[in-house]
Coordinates of C-alpha atoms and ligand atoms in Angstrom, one line a residue:
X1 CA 0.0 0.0 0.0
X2 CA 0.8 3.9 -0.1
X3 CA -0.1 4.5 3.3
X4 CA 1.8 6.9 4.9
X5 CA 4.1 5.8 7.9
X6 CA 3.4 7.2 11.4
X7 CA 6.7 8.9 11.1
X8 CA 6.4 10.1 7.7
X9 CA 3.2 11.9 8.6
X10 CA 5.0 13.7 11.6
X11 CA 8.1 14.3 9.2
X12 CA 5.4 16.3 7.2
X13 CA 3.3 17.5 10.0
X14 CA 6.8 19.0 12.0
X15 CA 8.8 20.3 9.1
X16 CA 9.7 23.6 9.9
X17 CA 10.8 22.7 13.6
X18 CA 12.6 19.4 11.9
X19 CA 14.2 22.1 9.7
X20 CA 15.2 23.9 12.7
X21 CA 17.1 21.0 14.3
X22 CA 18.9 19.5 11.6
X23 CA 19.7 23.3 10.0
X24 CA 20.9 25.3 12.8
X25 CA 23.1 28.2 12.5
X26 CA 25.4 26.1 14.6
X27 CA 25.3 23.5 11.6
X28 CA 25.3 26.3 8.9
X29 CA 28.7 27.5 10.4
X30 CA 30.2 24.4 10.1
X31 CA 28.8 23.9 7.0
X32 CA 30.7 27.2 5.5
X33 CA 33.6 27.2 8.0
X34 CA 32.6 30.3 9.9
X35 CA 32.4 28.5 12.8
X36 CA 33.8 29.7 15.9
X37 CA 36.1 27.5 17.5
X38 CA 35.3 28.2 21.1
X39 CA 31.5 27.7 20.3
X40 CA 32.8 24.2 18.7
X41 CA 35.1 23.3 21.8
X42 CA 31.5 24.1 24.1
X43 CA 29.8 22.2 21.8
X44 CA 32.7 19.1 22.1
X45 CA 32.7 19.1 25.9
X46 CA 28.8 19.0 26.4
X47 CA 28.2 16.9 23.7
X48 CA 30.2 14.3 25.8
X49 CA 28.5 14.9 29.0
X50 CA 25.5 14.4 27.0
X51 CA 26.5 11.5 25.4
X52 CA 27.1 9.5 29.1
X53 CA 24.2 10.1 30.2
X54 CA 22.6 8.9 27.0
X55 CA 24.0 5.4 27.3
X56 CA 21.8 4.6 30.1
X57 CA 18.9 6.0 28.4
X58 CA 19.8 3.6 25.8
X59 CA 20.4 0.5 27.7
X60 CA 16.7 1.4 29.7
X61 CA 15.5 1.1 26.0
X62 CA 17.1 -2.1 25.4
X63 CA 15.5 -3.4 28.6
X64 CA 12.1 -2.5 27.2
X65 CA 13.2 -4.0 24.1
X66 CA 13.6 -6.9 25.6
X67 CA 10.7 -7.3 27.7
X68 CA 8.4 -5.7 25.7
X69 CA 9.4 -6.7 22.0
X70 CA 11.4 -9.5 22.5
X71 CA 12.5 -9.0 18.8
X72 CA 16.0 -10.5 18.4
X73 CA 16.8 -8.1 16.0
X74 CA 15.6 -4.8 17.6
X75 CA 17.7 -6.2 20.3
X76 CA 21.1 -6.6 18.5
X77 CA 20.6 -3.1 16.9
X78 CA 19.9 -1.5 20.3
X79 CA 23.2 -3.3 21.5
X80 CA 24.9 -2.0 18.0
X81 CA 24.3 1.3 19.3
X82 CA 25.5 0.7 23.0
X83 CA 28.9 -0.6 21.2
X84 CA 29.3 2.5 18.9
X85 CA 28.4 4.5 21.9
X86 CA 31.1 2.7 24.0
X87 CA 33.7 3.5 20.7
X88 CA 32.5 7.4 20.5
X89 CA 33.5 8.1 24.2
X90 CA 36.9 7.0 23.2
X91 CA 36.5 9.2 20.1
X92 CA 35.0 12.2 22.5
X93 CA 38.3 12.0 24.7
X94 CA 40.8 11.8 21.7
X95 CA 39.1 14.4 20.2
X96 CA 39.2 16.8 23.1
X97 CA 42.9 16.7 23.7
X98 CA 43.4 17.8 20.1
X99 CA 41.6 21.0 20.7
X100 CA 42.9 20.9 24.2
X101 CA 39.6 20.6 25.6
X102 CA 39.6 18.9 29.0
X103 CA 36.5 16.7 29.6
X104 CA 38.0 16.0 33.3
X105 CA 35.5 18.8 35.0
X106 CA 32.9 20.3 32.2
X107 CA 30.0 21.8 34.2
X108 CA 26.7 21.3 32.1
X109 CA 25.0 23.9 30.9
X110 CA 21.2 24.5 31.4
X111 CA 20.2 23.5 28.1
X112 CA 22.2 20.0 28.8
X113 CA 21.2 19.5 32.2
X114 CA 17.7 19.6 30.5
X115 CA 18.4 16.7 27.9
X116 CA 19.7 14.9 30.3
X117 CA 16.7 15.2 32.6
X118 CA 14.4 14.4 30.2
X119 CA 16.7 11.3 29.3
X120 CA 16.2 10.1 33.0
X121 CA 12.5 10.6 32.8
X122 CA 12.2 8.6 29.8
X123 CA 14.5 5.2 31.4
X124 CA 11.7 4.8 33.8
X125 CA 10.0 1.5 33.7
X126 CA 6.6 3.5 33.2
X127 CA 7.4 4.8 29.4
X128 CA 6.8 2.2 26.6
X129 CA 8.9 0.9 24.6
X130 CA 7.1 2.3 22.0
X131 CA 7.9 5.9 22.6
X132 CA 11.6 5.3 23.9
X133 CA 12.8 3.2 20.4
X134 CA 10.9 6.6 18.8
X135 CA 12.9 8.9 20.7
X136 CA 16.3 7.0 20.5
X137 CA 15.5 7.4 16.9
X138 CA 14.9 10.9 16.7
X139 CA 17.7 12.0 18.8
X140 CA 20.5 10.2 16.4
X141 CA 18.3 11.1 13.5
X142 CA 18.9 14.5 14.1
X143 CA 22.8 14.6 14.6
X144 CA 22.6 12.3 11.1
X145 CA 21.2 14.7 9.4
X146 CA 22.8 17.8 10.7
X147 CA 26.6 16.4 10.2
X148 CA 25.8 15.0 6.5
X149 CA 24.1 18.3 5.6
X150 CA 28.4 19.7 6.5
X151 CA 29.6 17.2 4.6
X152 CA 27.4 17.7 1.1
X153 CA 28.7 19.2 -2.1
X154 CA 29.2 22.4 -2.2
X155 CA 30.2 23.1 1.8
X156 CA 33.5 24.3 2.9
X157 CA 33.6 22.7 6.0
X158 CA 36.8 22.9 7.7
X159 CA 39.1 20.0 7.6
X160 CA 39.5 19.9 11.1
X161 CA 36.1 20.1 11.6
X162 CA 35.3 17.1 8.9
X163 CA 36.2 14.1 11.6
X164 CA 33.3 15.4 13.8
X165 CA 31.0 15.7 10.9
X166 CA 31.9 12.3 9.3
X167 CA 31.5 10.4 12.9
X168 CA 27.3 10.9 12.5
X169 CA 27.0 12.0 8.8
X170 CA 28.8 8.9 7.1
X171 CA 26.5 6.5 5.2
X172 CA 26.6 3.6 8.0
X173 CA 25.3 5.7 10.1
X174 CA 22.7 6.6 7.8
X175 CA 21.8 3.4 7.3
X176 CA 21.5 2.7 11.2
X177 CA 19.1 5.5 11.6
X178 CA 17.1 4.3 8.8
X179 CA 17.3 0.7 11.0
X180 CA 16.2 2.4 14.2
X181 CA 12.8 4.1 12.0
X182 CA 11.6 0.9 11.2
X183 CA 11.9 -0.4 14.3
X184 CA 10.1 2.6 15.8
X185 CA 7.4 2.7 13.0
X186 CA 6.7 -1.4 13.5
X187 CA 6.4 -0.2 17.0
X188 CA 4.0 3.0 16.3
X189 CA 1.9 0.8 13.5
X190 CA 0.8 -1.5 16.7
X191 CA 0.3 0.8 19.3
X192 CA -2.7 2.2 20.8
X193 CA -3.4 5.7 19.8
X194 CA -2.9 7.0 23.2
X195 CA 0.9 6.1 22.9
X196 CA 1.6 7.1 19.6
X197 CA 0.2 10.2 20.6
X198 CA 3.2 10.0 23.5
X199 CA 5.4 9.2 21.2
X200 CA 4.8 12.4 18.8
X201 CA 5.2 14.6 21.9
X202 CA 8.6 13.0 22.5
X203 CA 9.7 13.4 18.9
X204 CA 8.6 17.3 19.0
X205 CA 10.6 17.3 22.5
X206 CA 14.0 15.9 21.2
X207 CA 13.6 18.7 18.3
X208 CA 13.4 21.4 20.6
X209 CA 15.7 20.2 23.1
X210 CA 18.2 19.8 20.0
X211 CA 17.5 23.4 19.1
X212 CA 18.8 24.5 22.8
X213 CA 21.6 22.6 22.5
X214 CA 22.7 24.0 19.4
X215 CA 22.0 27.7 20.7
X216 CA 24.0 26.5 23.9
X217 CA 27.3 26.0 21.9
X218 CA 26.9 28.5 19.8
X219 CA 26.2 31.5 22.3
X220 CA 26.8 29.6 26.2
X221 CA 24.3 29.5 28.4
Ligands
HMH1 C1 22.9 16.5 21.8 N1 22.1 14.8 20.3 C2 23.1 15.3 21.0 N2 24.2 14.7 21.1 C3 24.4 13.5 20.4 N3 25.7 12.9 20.5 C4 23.4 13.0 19.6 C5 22.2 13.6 19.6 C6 23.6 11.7 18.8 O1 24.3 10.7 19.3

């Protein structure tokens, strides 16, 4: 059939504040190698406070998996992602000490300490699995698509600059994200109404949260 997806429709339905997410200024900046360097050093140390506390919020989804699902594979690609999680904290602290960033006592900003709440909400036994495979989705969906937009023809990214984007904007990647949709959509397809419905409000969340991130490391705060 031509039905349109769950996700597709929201796709449609959110574009603007999609657009917003995945074409920041922060993004453009890269994109044209404007970028200031301190704003991308702000951006490198939160991103890895962000990124710990993320990996619990992960694994809580693989429990759900798991319980809920039992779906071997949805299983091994949630575990995919705790391994590539496990490799980009390694790549977070090589990273820093070439721009001589020290990741030994970043304080979190507001606009992190938010994610990161909201990240601890959703681990909670309570939220479906459902709506946290959607949200894990949407939250590397969005880096996917922000770093491949740096990394097109025609941007002038700076070589430096082009490790960070390549790490979420390399076709694997893509093709992982794409993995973790229809995972989410089989979910969404069988879920009652009142938990898509959940779901949507987490997907408009991550946007916005992303949005604050972004504006964190460009400006502080
Ligand atoms: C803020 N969003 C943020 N950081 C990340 N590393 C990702 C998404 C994707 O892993």
């Amino acid at each position: 059939t031509n039905k349109v997806s769950v996700i597709e429709s929201w796709l449609r339905k959110h574009r603007l504040v999609y657009v917003g997410a995945t074409r920041h200024p922060f993004i453009h900046s890269i994109r044209d190698g404007t970028v200031n360097l301190n704003s991308f050093r702000r951006w490198l140390e939160q991103d890895y406070i962000f990124v710990r506390a993320f990996v619990p919020f992960v694994a809580s989804t693989l429990v759900k998996a798991w319980k809920q699902s039992g779906d071997t594979n949805d299983i091994e690609v949630i575990l995919g992602g705790l391994a590539s999680l496990n490799d980009e904290i390694s790549w977070f602290k090589k990273e820093a000490s070439k721009w001589d960033v020290s990741l030994s006592n970043v304080v979190p900003q507001e606009a992190n300490l938010n994610y990161c709440r909201f990240l601890e909400r959703l681990t909670s036994p309570e939220v479906e699995y459902a709506v946290a495979i959607t949200t894990f989705w949407a939250i590397e969906t969005v880096y996917q698509d922000s770093f491949a937009h740096c990394l097109e023809d025609g941007s002038e990214t700076p070589e430096d600059l082009k490790r960070t984007c390549e790490r979420w904007g390399n076709d694997e990647f893509k093709k992982y994200c794409d993995t973790l949709q229809s995972i989410a959509e089989g979910q969404l397809e069988k879920a009652p109404e009142d938990v898509v419905k959940k779901a949507e409000v987490a997907f408009l969340d991550v946007l916005e949260l992303e949005v604050e991130f972004w504006n964190m490391s460009s400006h502080g705060g």
